[in-house]
PDB file of C-alpha atoms in Angstrom:
ATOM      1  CA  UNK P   1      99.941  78.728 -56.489  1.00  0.00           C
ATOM      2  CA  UNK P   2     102.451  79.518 -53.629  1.00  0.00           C
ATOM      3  CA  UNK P   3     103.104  82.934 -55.702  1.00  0.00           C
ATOM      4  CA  UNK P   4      99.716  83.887 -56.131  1.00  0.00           C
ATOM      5  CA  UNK P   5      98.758  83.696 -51.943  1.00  0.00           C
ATOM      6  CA  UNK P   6     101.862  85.611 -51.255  1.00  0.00           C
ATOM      7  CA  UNK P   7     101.449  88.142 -53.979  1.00  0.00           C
ATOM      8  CA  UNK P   8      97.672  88.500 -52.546  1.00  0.00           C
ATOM      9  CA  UNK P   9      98.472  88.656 -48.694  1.00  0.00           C
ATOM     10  CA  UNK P  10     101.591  90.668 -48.614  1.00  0.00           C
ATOM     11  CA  UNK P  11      99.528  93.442 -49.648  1.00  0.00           C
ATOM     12  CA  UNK P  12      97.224  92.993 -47.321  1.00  0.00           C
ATOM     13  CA  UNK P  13      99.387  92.753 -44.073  1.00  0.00           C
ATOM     14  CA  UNK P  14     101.155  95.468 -42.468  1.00  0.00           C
ATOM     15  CA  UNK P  15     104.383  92.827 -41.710  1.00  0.00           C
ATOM     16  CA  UNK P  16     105.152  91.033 -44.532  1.00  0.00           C
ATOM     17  CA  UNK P  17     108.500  90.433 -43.099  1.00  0.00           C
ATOM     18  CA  UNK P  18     106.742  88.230 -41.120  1.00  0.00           C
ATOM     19  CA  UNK P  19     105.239  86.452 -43.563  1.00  0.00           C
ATOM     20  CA  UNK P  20     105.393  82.655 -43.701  1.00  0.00           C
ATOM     21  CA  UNK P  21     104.084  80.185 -45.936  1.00  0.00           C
ATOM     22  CA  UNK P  22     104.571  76.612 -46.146  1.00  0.00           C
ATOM     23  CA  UNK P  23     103.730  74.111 -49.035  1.00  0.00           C
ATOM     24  CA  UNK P  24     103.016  70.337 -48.352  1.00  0.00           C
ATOM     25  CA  UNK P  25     102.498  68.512 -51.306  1.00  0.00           C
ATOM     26  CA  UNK P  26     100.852  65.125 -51.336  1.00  0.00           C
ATOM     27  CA  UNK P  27     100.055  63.410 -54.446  1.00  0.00           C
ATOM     28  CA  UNK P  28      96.911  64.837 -55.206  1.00  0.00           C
ATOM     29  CA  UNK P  29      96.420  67.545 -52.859  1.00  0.00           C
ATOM     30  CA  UNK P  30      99.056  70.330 -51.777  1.00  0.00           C
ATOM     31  CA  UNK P  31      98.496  72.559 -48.184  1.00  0.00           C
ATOM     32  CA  UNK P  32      99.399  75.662 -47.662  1.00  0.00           C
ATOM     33  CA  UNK P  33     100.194  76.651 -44.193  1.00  0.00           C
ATOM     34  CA  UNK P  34     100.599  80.671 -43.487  1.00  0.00           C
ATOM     35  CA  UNK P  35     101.607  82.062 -40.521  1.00  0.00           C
ATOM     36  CA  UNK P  36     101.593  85.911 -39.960  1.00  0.00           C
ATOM     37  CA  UNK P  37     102.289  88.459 -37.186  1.00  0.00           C
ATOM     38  CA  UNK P  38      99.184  87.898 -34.727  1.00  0.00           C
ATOM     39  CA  UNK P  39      98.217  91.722 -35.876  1.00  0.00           C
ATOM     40  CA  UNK P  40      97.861  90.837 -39.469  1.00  0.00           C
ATOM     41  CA  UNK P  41      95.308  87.239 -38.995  1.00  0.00           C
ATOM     42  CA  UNK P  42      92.474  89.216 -38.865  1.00  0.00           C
ATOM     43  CA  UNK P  43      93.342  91.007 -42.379  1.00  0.00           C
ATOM     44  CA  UNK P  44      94.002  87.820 -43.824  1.00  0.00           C
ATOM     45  CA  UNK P  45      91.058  86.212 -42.468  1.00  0.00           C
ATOM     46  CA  UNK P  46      88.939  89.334 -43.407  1.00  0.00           C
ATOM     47  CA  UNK P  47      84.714  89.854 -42.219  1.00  0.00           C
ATOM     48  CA  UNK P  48      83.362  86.573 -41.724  1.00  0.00           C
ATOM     49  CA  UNK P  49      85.900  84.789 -43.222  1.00  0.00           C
ATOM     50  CA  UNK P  50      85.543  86.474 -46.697  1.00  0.00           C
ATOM     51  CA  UNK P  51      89.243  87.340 -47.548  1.00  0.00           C
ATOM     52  CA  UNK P  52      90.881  83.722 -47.012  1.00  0.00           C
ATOM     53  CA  UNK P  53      87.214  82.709 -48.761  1.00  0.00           C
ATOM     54  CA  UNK P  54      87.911  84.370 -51.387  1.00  0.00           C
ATOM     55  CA  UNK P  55      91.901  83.097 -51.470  1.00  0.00           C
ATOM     56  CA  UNK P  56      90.411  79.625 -51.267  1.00  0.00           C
ATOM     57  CA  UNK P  57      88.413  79.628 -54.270  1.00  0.00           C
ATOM     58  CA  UNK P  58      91.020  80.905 -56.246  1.00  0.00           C
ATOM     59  CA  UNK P  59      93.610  78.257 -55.086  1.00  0.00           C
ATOM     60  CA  UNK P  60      90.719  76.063 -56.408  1.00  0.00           C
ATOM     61  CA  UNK P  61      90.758  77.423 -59.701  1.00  0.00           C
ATOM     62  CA  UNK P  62      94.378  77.333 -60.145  1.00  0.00           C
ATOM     63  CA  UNK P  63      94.468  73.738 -58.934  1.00  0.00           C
ATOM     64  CA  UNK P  64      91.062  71.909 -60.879  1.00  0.00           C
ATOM     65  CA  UNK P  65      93.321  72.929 -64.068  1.00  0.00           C
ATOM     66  CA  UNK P  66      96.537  70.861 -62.733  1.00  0.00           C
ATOM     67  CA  UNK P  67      93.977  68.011 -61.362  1.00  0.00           C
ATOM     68  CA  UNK P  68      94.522  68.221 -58.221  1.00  0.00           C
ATOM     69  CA  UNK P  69      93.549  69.999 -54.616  1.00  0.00           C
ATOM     70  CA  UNK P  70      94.950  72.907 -53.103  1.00  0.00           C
ATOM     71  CA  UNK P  71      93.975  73.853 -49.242  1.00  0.00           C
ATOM     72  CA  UNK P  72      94.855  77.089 -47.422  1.00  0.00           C
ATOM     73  CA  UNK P  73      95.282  76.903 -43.127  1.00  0.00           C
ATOM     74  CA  UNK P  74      95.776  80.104 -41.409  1.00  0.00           C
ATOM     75  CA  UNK P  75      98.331  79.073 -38.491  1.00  0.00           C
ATOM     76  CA  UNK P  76      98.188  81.022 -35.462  1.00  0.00           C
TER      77      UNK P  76
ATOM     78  CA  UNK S   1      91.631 116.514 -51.812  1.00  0.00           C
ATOM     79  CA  UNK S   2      93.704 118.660 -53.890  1.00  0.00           C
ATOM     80  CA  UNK S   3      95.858 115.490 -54.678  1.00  0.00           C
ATOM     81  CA  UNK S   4      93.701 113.080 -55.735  1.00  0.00           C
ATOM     82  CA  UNK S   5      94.376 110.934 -58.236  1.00  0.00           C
ATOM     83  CA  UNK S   6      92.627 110.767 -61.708  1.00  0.00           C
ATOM     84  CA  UNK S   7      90.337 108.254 -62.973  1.00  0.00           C
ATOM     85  CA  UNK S   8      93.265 107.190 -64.903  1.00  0.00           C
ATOM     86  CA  UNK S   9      95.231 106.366 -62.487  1.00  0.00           C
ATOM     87  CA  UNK S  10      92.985 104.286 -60.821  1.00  0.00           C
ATOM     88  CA  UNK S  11      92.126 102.232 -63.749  1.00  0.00           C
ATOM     89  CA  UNK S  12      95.554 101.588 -64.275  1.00  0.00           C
ATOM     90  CA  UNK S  13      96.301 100.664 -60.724  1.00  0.00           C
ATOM     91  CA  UNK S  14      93.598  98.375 -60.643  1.00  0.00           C
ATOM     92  CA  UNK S  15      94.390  97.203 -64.225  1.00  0.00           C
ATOM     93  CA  UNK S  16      98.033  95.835 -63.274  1.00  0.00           C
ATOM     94  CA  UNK S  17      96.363  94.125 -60.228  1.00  0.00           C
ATOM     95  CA  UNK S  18      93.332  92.431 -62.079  1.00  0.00           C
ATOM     96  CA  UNK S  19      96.539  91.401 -64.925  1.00  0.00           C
ATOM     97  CA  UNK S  20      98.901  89.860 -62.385  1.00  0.00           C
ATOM     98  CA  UNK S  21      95.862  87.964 -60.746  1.00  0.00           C
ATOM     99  CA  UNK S  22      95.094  86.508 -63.996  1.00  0.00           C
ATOM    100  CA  UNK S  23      98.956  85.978 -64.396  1.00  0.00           C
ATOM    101  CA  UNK S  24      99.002  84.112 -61.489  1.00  0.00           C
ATOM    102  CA  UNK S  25      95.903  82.006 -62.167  1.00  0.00           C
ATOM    103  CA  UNK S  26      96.965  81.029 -65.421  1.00  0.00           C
ATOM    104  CA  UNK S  27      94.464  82.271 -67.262  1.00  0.00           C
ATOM    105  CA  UNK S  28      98.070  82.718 -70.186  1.00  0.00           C
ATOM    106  CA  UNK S  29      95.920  84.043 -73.075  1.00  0.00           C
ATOM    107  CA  UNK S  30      93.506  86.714 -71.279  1.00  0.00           C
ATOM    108  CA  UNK S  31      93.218  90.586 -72.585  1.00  0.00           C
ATOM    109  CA  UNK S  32      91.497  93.167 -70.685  1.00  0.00           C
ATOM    110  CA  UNK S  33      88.916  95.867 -71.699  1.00  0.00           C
ATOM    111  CA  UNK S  34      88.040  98.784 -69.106  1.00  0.00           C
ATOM    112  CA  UNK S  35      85.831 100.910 -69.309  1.00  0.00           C
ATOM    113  CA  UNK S  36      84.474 103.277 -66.395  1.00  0.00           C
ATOM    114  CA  UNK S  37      81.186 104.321 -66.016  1.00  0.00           C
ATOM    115  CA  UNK S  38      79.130 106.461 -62.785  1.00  0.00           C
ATOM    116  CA  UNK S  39      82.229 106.309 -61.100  1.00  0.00           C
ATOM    117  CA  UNK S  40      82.797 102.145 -61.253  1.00  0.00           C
ATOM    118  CA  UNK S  41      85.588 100.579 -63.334  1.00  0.00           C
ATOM    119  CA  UNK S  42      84.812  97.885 -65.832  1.00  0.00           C
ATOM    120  CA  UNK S  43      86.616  94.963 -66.270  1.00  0.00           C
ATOM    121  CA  UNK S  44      85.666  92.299 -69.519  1.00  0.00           C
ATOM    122  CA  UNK S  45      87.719  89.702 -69.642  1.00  0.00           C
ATOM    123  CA  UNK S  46      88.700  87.520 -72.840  1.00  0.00           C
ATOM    124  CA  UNK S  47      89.933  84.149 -72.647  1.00  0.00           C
ATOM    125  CA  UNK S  48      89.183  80.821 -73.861  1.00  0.00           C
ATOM    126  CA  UNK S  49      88.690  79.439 -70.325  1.00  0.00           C
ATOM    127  CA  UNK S  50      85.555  81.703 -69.083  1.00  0.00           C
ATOM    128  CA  UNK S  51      84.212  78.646 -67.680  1.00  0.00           C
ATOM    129  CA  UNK S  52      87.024  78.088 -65.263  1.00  0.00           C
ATOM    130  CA  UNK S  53      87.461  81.985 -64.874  1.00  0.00           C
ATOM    131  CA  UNK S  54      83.758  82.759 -63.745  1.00  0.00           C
ATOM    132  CA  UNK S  55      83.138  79.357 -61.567  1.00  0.00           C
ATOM    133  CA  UNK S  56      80.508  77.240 -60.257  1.00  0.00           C
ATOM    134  CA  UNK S  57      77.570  80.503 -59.750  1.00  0.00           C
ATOM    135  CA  UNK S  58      80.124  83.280 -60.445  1.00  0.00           C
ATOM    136  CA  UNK S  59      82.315  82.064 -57.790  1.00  0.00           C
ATOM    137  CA  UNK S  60      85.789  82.415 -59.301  1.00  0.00           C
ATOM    138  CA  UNK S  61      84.605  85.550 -60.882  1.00  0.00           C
ATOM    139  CA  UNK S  62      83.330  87.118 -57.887  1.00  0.00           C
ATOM    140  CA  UNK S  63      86.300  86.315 -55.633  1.00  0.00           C
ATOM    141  CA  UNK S  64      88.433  88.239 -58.100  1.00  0.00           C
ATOM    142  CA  UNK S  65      87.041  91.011 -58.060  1.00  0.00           C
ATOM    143  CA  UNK S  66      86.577  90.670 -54.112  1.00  0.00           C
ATOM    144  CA  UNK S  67      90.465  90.863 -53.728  1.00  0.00           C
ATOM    145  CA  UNK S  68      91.028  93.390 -56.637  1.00  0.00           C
ATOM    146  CA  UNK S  69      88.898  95.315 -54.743  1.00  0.00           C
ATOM    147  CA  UNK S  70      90.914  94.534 -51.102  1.00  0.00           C
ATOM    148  CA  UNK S  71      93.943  95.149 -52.976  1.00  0.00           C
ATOM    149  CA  UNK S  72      93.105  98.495 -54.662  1.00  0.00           C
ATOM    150  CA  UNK S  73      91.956  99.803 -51.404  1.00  0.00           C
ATOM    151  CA  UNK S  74      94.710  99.058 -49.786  1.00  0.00           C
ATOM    152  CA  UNK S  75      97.034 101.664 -52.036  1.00  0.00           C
ATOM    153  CA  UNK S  76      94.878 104.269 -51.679  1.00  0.00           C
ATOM    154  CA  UNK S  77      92.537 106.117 -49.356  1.00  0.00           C
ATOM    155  CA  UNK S  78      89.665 105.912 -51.372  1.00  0.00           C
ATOM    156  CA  UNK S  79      89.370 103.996 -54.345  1.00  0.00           C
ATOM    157  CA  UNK S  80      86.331 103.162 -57.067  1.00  0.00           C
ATOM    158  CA  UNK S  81      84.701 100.214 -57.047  1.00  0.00           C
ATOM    159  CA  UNK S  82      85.507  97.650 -59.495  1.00  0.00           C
ATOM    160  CA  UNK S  83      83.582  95.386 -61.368  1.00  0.00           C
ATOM    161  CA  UNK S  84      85.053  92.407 -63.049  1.00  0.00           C
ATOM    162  CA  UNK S  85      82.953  90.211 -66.079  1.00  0.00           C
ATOM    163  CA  UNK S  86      83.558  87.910 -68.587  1.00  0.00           C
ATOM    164  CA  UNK S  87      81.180  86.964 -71.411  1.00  0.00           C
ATOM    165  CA  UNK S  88      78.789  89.186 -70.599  1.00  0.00           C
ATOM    166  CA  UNK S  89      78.043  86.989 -67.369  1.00  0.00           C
ATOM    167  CA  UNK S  90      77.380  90.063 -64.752  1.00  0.00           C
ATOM    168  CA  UNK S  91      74.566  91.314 -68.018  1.00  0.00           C
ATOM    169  CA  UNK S  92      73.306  88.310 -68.666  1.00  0.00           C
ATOM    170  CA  UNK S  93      72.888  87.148 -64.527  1.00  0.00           C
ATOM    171  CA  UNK S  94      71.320  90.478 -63.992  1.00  0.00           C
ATOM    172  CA  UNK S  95      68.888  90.192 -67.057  1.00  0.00           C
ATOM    173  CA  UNK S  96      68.054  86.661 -65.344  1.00  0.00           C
ATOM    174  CA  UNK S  97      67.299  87.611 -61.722  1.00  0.00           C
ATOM    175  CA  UNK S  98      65.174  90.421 -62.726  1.00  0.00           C
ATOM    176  CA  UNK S  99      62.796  88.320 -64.885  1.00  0.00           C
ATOM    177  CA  UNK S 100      62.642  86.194 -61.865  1.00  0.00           C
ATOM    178  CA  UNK S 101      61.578  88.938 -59.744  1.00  0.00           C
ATOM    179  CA  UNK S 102      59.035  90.151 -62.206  1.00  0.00           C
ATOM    180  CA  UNK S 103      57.260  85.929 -62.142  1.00  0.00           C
ATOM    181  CA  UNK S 104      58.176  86.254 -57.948  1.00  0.00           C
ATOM    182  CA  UNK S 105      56.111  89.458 -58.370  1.00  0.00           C
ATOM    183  CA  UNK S 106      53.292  88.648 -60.369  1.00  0.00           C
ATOM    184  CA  UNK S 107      52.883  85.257 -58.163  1.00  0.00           C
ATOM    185  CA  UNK S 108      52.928  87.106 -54.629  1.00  0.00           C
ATOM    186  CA  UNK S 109      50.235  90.210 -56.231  1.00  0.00           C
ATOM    187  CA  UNK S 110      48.284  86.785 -57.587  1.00  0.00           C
ATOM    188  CA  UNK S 111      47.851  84.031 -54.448  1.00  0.00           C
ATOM    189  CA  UNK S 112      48.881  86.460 -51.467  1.00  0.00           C
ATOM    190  CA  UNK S 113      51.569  84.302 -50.285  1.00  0.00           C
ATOM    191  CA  UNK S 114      55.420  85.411 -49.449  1.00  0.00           C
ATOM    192  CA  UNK S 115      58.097  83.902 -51.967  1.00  0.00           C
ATOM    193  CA  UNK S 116      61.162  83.176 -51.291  1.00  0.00           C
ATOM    194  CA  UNK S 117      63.604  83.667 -54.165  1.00  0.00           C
ATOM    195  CA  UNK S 118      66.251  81.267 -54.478  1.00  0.00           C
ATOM    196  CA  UNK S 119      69.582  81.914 -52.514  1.00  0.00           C
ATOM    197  CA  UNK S 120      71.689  84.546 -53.548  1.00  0.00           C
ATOM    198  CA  UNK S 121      74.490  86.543 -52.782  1.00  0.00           C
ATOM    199  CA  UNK S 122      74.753  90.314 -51.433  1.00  0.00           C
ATOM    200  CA  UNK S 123      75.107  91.784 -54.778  1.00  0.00           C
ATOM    201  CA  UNK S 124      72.388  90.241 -56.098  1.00  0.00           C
ATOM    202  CA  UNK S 125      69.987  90.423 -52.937  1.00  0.00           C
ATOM    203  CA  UNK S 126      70.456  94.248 -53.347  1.00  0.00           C
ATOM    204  CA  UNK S 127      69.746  94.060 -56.749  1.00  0.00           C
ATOM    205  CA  UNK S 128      66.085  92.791 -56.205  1.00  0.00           C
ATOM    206  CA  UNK S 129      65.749  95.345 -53.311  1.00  0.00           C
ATOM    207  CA  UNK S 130      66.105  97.979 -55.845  1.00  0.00           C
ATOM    208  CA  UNK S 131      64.067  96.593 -58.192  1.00  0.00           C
ATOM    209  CA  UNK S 132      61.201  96.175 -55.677  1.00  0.00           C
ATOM    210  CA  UNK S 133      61.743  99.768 -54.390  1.00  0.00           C
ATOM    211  CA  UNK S 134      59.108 101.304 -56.062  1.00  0.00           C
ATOM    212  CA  UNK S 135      56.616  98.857 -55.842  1.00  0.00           C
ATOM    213  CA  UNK S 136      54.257 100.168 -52.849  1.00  0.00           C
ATOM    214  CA  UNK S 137      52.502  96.767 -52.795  1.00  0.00           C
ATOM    215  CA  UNK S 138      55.285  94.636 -51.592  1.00  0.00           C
ATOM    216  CA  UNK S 139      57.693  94.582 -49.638  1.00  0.00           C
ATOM    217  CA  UNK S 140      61.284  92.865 -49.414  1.00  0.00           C
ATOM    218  CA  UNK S 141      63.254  91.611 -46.576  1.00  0.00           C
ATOM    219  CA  UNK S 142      66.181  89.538 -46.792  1.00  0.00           C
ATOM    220  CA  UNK S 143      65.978  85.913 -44.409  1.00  0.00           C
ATOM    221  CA  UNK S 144      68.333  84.655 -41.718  1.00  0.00           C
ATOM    222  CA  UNK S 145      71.000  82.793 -43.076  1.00  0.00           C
ATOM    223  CA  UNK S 146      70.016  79.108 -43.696  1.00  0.00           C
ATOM    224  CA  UNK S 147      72.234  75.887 -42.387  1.00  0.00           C
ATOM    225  CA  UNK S 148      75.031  76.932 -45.602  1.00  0.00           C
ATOM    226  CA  UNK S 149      75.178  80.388 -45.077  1.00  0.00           C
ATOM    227  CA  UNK S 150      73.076  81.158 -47.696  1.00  0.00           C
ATOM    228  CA  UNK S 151      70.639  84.098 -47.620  1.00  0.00           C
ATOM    229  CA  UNK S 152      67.053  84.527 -49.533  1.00  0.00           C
ATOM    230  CA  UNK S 153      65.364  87.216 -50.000  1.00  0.00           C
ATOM    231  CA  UNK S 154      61.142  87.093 -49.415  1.00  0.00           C
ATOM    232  CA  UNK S 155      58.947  89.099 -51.077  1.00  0.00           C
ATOM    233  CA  UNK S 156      55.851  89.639 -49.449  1.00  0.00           C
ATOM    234  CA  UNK S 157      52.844  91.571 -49.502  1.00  0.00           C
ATOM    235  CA  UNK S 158      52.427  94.626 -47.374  1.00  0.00           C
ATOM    236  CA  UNK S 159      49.470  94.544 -45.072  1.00  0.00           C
ATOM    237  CA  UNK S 160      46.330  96.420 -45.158  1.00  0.00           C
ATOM    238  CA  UNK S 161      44.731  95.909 -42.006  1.00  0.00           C
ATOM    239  CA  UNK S 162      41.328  97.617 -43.715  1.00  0.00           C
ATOM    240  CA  UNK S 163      40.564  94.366 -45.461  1.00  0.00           C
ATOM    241  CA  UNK S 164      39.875  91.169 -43.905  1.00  0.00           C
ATOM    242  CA  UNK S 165      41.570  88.258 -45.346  1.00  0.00           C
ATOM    243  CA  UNK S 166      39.391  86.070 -47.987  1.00  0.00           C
ATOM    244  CA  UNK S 167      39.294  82.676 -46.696  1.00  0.00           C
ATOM    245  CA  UNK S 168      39.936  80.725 -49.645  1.00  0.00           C
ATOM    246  CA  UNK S 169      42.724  82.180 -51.973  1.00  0.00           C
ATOM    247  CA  UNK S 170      43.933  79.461 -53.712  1.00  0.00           C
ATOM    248  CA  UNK S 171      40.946  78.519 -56.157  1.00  0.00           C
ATOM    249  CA  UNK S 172      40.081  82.924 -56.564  1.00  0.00           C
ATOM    250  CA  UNK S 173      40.650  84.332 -59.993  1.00  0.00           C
ATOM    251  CA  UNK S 174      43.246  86.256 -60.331  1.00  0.00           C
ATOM    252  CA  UNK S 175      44.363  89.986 -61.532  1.00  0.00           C
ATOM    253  CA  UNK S 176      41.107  91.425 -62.167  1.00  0.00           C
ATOM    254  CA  UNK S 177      40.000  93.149 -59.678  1.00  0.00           C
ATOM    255  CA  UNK S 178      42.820  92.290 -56.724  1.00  0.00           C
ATOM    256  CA  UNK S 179      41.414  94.282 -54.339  1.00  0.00           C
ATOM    257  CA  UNK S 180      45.139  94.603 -52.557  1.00  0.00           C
ATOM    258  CA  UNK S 181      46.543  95.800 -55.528  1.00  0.00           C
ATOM    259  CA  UNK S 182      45.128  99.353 -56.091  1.00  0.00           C
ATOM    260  CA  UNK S 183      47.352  99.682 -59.046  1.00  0.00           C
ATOM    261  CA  UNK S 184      49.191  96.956 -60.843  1.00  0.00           C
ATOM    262  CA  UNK S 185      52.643  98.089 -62.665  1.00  0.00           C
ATOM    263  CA  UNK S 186      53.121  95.938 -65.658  1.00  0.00           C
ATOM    264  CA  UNK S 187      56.871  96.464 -64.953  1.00  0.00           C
ATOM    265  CA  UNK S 188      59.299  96.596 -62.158  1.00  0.00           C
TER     266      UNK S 188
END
């Protein structure tokens, strides 16, 4: 899961370099915390929210098929 | 302009994005069709696991091809649009919403009233825009987003200040003779 929001936002992001990402697994549930250059939050975030939307739902997928949760916080 | 690149290359841009997305969602036994058509790329997807690939309303399915899209765009300066399905779902959705906009149709020309169509998304608000176009009777507008962020769209009937409005609609035959509509498309 960790692979897929990297291989999604580095693209996305003009400093990758910059890119940080976090995993915190509980038992049931696992959080992903990204942090970015402050230029790049926007792109991530994307109009009204759509892009990390969009990120969110696919953790979902990927994470109803291993039975458990998977959250995404953008950390500025 | 001189440098654009082909169709080809697009599709097979877009077709090692939409694989490695499917890679990474472990979707293991998926194959890929394309096909491009009016200048859109075509994406049908195989697997035994449509369910969890198209989601709870499309969801899954329509946040894929959300980033695809994002992702595509990103290599190049323009890019087609893509459109990613599975089972037939974007058909068969499509097929679905515009039989409820022919009953949303025939209700509003019958009691009068606005209807409100359940909520959808932008796609398929636009897609019952269009279909409405070209009816000169009604008109379409979409509504404020409710408490969930969900939009409607309301199909109403136009005015025509000429007539005065019959008191009591709800018990009034219906069709024949409709004096607002002049004409009465069997389609849409």
């Amino acid at each position: 899961m960790k692979e897929l929001v990297e291989y999604v936002v580095r693209q996305l992001i003009d400093h990758p370099d910059e890119l940080r990402l976090t995993e915190i697994e509980g038992a049931r549930t696992v959080v992903y915390e990204l942090r970015c250059h402050p230029e790049d939050v926007g792109k991530v975030i994307g109009k009204n929210g759509k892009t990390v939307g969009a990120l969110r739902t696919l953790l979902s997928s990927v994470a109803s098929k291993q039975n458990r949760r998977a959250m995404l916080e953008i950390v500025e | 302009m001189s440098n654009q690149p082909s169709m080809a290359e697009y599709v097979e841009s877009a077709q090692a994005i939409l694989c490695e997305l499917l890679r990474l969602l472990e979707f293991n036994d998926a194959t890929l069709e394309s096909s491009v058509e009016d200048g859109q790329i075509f994406f049908q997807i195989v697997t035994a696991e449509a369910g969890r690939l198209i989601g709870r309303t499309s969801q899954t399915l329509d946040a894929i091809q959300f980033l695809l899209n994002r992702l595509l765009s990103r290599q190049y300066e323009v890019s087609p649009y893509c459109v990613v399905d599975a089972e037939q779902y974007r058909a068969r959705r499509r097929e679905k919403l515009l039989a409820d906009t022919a009953a949303a149709l025939e209700r509003v020309r019958l009691n009068g009233r606005p209807w409100r169509m359940q909520p959808l998304n932008a796609m398929e608000r636009r897609l019952i825009h269009q279909a409405l176009r070209d009816c000169p009777d009604v008109r379409t507008h979409s509504e404020d987003e409710d408490s969930d962020g969900r939009k409607r769209v309301v199909i109403s009937l136009v005015e025509t200040p000429a007539e005065p409005e019959p008191e009591e609609m709800a018990d009034a035959q219906p069709a024949e003779e409709n004096p607002r509509t002049p004409e009465t498309p069997e389609s849409i």
